[in-house]
């Protein structure tokens, strides 16, 4: 292998796409799993719409984002779950000291605390909420972590009993470990993680906080997670 290897060129190009603060901010924002307009992302990143449009064009051309148009509006989202995994895994490698700084306002402090408490990571739960659920599944023998993440037979049965449908025909892994960038421990991703998150939001066990990725557990959610998994309410706050 040499610098002439096309894979080396491709890897360098991919790294270059992410190695820009504005584009990185967009990728992190889109980890909420939803489609954003260019204007929303421009405001989030703190740049002009014209500047943001150029960045989005590069990310779409590079295969990291998918573009959708509805009338006059242009929406972008992460291309797929693999891109989300890449972004989250890279974010988890950032040294803690680099992301820990004193919040500049009470609003920023509250937003940071909400993200650490519970959030969506593309299509599954993360933060202390995601870790608490993952630990509870493991403690009850529903999830194995000793040789990589895997649902046990009892785990598959538990999802059915809880009324959470699993797409067993999906090409995605049924269960996958995703390193949590705030907790620095793996939480549940894959088909099972996505199904659990989708059900939790649909049944209003969790609700979104504002327009970002943060979620909080409702009173019904605390009761259901306690009944189904024995998760303590203190672990969800």
GROMACS .gro file of C-alpha atoms in nm:
model
  237
    1UNK     CA    1   0.000   0.000   0.000
    2UNK     CA    2   0.125   0.350  -0.079
    3UNK     CA    3   0.000   0.705  -0.097
    4UNK     CA    4  -0.115   0.619  -0.449
    5UNK     CA    5  -0.363   0.368  -0.310
    6UNK     CA    6  -0.718   0.487  -0.393
    7UNK     CA    7  -0.840   0.382  -0.047
    8UNK     CA    8  -0.583   0.613   0.111
    9UNK     CA    9  -0.705   0.899  -0.105
   10UNK     CA   10  -1.065   0.823  -0.015
   11UNK     CA   11  -0.991   0.811   0.356
   12UNK     CA   12  -0.806   1.141   0.340
   13UNK     CA   13  -1.096   1.300   0.152
   14UNK     CA   14  -1.346   1.171   0.410
   15UNK     CA   15  -1.137   1.302   0.698
   16UNK     CA   16  -1.110   1.637   0.522
   17UNK     CA   17  -1.487   1.662   0.497
   18UNK     CA   18  -1.526   1.626   0.872
   19UNK     CA   19  -1.218   1.832   0.963
   20UNK     CA   20  -1.399   2.164   0.948
   21UNK     CA   21  -1.567   2.319   1.251
   22UNK     CA   22  -1.880   2.432   1.067
   23UNK     CA   23  -1.932   2.098   0.895
   24UNK     CA   24  -1.862   1.915   1.222
   25UNK     CA   25  -2.127   2.128   1.397
   26UNK     CA   26  -2.380   2.035   1.128
   27UNK     CA   27  -2.303   1.664   1.154
   28UNK     CA   28  -2.339   1.671   1.533
   29UNK     CA   29  -2.670   1.859   1.513
   30UNK     CA   30  -2.806   1.607   1.264
   31UNK     CA   31  -2.743   1.325   1.510
   32UNK     CA   32  -3.095   1.398   1.633
   33UNK     CA   33  -3.208   1.184   1.337
   34UNK     CA   34  -3.428   1.453   1.186
   35UNK     CA   35  -3.403   1.654   0.866
   36UNK     CA   36  -3.302   2.019   0.906
   37UNK     CA   37  -3.338   2.309   0.668
   38UNK     CA   38  -3.026   2.489   0.553
   39UNK     CA   39  -3.144   2.797   0.741
   40UNK     CA   40  -3.181   2.609   1.067
   41UNK     CA   41  -2.832   2.465   1.035
   42UNK     CA   42  -2.687   2.806   0.944
   43UNK     CA   43  -2.832   2.958   1.262
   44UNK     CA   44  -2.712   2.662   1.467
   45UNK     CA   45  -2.357   2.685   1.329
   46UNK     CA   46  -2.351   3.065   1.351
   47UNK     CA   47  -2.260   3.125   0.986
   48UNK     CA   48  -2.421   3.298   0.690
   49UNK     CA   49  -2.666   3.099   0.479
   50UNK     CA   50  -2.442   3.132   0.174
   51UNK     CA   51  -2.146   2.992   0.366
   52UNK     CA   52  -2.350   2.706   0.504
   53UNK     CA   53  -2.483   2.618   0.158
   54UNK     CA   54  -2.128   2.562   0.033
   55UNK     CA   55  -2.050   2.335   0.328
   56UNK     CA   56  -2.369   2.133   0.279
   57UNK     CA   57  -2.287   2.085  -0.086
   58UNK     CA   58  -1.955   1.926   0.008
   59UNK     CA   59  -2.116   1.698   0.266
   60UNK     CA   60  -2.384   1.585   0.023
   61UNK     CA   61  -2.130   1.526  -0.255
   62UNK     CA   62  -1.915   1.330  -0.009
   63UNK     CA   63  -2.201   1.098   0.080
   64UNK     CA   64  -2.231   1.205   0.444
   65UNK     CA   65  -2.562   1.387   0.400
   66UNK     CA   66  -2.873   1.319   0.198
   67UNK     CA   67  -3.073   1.605   0.052
   68UNK     CA   68  -3.448   1.635   0.019
   69UNK     CA   69  -3.652   1.917  -0.133
   70UNK     CA   70  -4.011   2.005  -0.053
   71UNK     CA   71  -4.131   2.300  -0.253
   72UNK     CA   72  -3.894   2.589  -0.189
   73UNK     CA   73  -3.739   2.425   0.115
   74UNK     CA   74  -3.418   2.225   0.113
   75UNK     CA   75  -3.373   1.969   0.387
   76UNK     CA   76  -3.066   1.764   0.476
   77UNK     CA   77  -3.017   1.468   0.704
   78UNK     CA   78  -2.744   1.218   0.778
   79UNK     CA   79  -2.716   0.975   0.488
   80UNK     CA   80  -2.768   0.665   0.700
   81UNK     CA   81  -2.700   0.496   1.033
   82UNK     CA   82  -2.340   0.425   0.938
   83UNK     CA   83  -2.266   0.796   0.910
   84UNK     CA   84  -2.430   0.854   1.248
   85UNK     CA   85  -2.213   0.581   1.400
   86UNK     CA   86  -1.900   0.735   1.248
   87UNK     CA   87  -1.979   1.081   1.386
   88UNK     CA   88  -2.070   0.954   1.732
   89UNK     CA   89  -1.763   0.730   1.750
   90UNK     CA   90  -1.535   1.017   1.651
   91UNK     CA   91  -1.701   1.250   1.902
   92UNK     CA   92  -1.639   0.994   2.177
   93UNK     CA   93  -1.265   1.008   2.100
   94UNK     CA   94  -1.240   1.380   2.174
   95UNK     CA   95  -1.051   1.424   2.505
   96UNK     CA   96  -1.279   1.517   2.792
   97UNK     CA   97  -1.075   1.829   2.865
   98UNK     CA   98  -1.145   1.957   2.516
   99UNK     CA   99  -1.522   1.959   2.565
  100UNK     CA  100  -1.539   2.057   2.930
  101UNK     CA  101  -1.548   2.431   2.975
  102UNK     CA  102  -1.746   2.662   3.194
  103UNK     CA  103  -2.087   2.735   3.035
  104UNK     CA  104  -2.120   3.090   2.909
  105UNK     CA  105  -2.480   3.129   3.023
  106UNK     CA  106  -2.749   2.966   3.236
  107UNK     CA  107  -2.923   2.858   2.914
  108UNK     CA  108  -2.607   2.686   2.788
  109UNK     CA  109  -2.559   2.517   3.125
  110UNK     CA  110  -2.917   2.388   3.123
  111UNK     CA  111  -2.887   2.263   2.766
  112UNK     CA  112  -2.564   2.078   2.845
  113UNK     CA  113  -2.717   1.917   3.153
  114UNK     CA  114  -3.022   1.807   2.952
  115UNK     CA  115  -2.803   1.651   2.682
  116UNK     CA  116  -2.600   1.460   2.939
  117UNK     CA  117  -2.916   1.337   3.113
  118UNK     CA  118  -3.080   1.198   2.802
  119UNK     CA  119  -3.068   1.251   2.427
  120UNK     CA  120  -3.115   1.077   2.096
  121UNK     CA  121  -2.808   0.955   1.912
  122UNK     CA  122  -2.947   0.940   1.558
  123UNK     CA  123  -3.218   0.678   1.622
  124UNK     CA  124  -3.140   0.541   1.969
  125UNK     CA  125  -3.117   0.665   2.327
  126UNK     CA  126  -2.796   0.803   2.474
  127UNK     CA  127  -2.669   0.989   2.779
  128UNK     CA  128  -2.744   0.867   3.131
  129UNK     CA  129  -3.085   0.747   3.009
  130UNK     CA  130  -2.931   0.530   2.738
  131UNK     CA  131  -2.673   0.388   2.979
  132UNK     CA  132  -2.936   0.315   3.247
  133UNK     CA  133  -3.152   0.123   3.001
  134UNK     CA  134  -2.850  -0.065   2.861
  135UNK     CA  135  -2.732  -0.160   3.210
  136UNK     CA  136  -3.080  -0.277   3.310
  137UNK     CA  137  -3.111  -0.497   3.000
  138UNK     CA  138  -2.769  -0.646   3.072
  139UNK     CA  139  -2.838  -0.703   3.442
  140UNK     CA  140  -3.153  -0.898   3.356
  141UNK     CA  141  -2.979  -1.121   3.105
  142UNK     CA  142  -3.159  -0.964   2.810
  143UNK     CA  143  -2.843  -0.819   2.658
  144UNK     CA  144  -2.489  -0.959   2.653
  145UNK     CA  145  -2.183  -0.736   2.649
  146UNK     CA  146  -1.909  -0.993   2.714
  147UNK     CA  147  -1.837  -1.074   2.350
  148UNK     CA  148  -1.982  -0.766   2.188
  149UNK     CA  149  -2.342  -0.653   2.215
  150UNK     CA  150  -2.603  -0.922   2.147
  151UNK     CA  151  -2.964  -0.972   2.250
  152UNK     CA  152  -3.024  -1.303   2.421
  153UNK     CA  153  -3.326  -1.518   2.337
  154UNK     CA  154  -3.485  -1.381   2.653
  155UNK     CA  155  -3.407  -1.031   2.527
  156UNK     CA  156  -3.583  -1.086   2.196
  157UNK     CA  157  -3.881  -1.226   2.387
  158UNK     CA  158  -3.877  -0.925   2.623
  159UNK     CA  159  -3.909  -0.681   2.334
  160UNK     CA  160  -4.211  -0.871   2.208
  161UNK     CA  161  -4.371  -0.884   2.552
  162UNK     CA  162  -4.314  -0.510   2.594
  163UNK     CA  163  -4.489  -0.446   2.262
  164UNK     CA  164  -4.172  -0.318   2.093
  165UNK     CA  165  -4.150  -0.457   1.741
  166UNK     CA  166  -3.809  -0.570   1.616
  167UNK     CA  167  -3.737  -0.582   1.243
  168UNK     CA  168  -3.553  -0.914   1.236
  169UNK     CA  169  -3.518  -0.894   0.857
  170UNK     CA  170  -3.309  -0.576   0.868
  171UNK     CA  171  -2.953  -0.585   0.741
  172UNK     CA  172  -2.848  -0.374   1.039
  173UNK     CA  173  -2.712  -0.552   1.348
  174UNK     CA  174  -2.986  -0.644   1.592
  175UNK     CA  175  -2.780  -0.499   1.876
  176UNK     CA  176  -2.468  -0.287   1.851
  177UNK     CA  177  -2.254  -0.101   2.102
  178UNK     CA  178  -2.226   0.275   2.051
  179UNK     CA  179  -1.972   0.457   2.267
  180UNK     CA  180  -2.147   0.735   2.458
  181UNK     CA  181  -1.946   1.057   2.432
  182UNK     CA  182  -2.067   1.198   2.764
  183UNK     CA  183  -2.069   0.880   2.972
  184UNK     CA  184  -1.768   0.722   2.796
  185UNK     CA  185  -1.941   0.385   2.808
  186UNK     CA  186  -2.134   0.195   2.540
  187UNK     CA  187  -2.509   0.221   2.504
  188UNK     CA  188  -2.744   0.010   2.294
  189UNK     CA  189  -2.775   0.088   1.923
  190UNK     CA  190  -2.873  -0.118   1.619
  191UNK     CA  191  -3.222  -0.244   1.537
  192UNK     CA  192  -3.309  -0.300   1.905
  193UNK     CA  193  -3.182   0.041   2.013
  194UNK     CA  194  -3.376   0.214   1.736
  195UNK     CA  195  -3.697   0.021   1.813
  196UNK     CA  196  -3.673   0.103   2.183
  197UNK     CA  197  -3.615   0.473   2.116
  198UNK     CA  198  -3.898   0.490   1.862
  199UNK     CA  199  -4.136   0.321   2.105
  200UNK     CA  200  -4.027   0.540   2.397
  201UNK     CA  201  -4.099   0.857   2.200
  202UNK     CA  202  -4.419   0.724   2.044
  203UNK     CA  203  -4.559   0.608   2.378
  204UNK     CA  204  -4.438   0.931   2.540
  205UNK     CA  205  -4.212   0.754   2.784
  206UNK     CA  206  -3.976   1.029   2.671
  207UNK     CA  207  -4.038   1.370   2.517
  208UNK     CA  208  -3.800   1.600   2.336
  209UNK     CA  209  -3.667   1.906   2.513
  210UNK     CA  210  -3.693   2.203   2.278
  211UNK     CA  211  -3.583   2.147   1.920
  212UNK     CA  212  -3.253   1.969   1.987
  213UNK     CA  213  -3.145   1.615   2.068
  214UNK     CA  214  -3.217   1.627   2.441
  215UNK     CA  215  -3.504   1.417   2.578
  216UNK     CA  216  -3.651   1.378   2.924
  217UNK     CA  217  -3.839   1.090   3.078
  218UNK     CA  218  -4.203   1.153   3.165
  219UNK     CA  219  -4.383   1.027   3.476
  220UNK     CA  220  -4.537   0.750   3.262
  221UNK     CA  221  -4.192   0.667   3.131
  222UNK     CA  222  -4.045   0.640   3.479
  223UNK     CA  223  -4.324   0.404   3.579
  224UNK     CA  224  -4.292   0.186   3.268
  225UNK     CA  225  -3.911   0.165   3.280
  226UNK     CA  226  -3.935   0.073   3.646
  227UNK     CA  227  -4.200  -0.193   3.583
  228UNK     CA  228  -4.033  -0.341   3.274
  229UNK     CA  229  -3.666  -0.310   3.365
  230UNK     CA  230  -3.643  -0.202   3.725
  231UNK     CA  231  -3.475   0.125   3.631
  232UNK     CA  232  -3.469   0.367   3.923
  233UNK     CA  233  -3.620   0.708   3.869
  234UNK     CA  234  -3.307   0.860   4.023
  235UNK     CA  235  -3.106   0.720   3.731
  236UNK     CA  236  -3.326   0.906   3.485
  237UNK     CA  237  -3.292   1.257   3.627
   0.00000   0.00000   0.00000
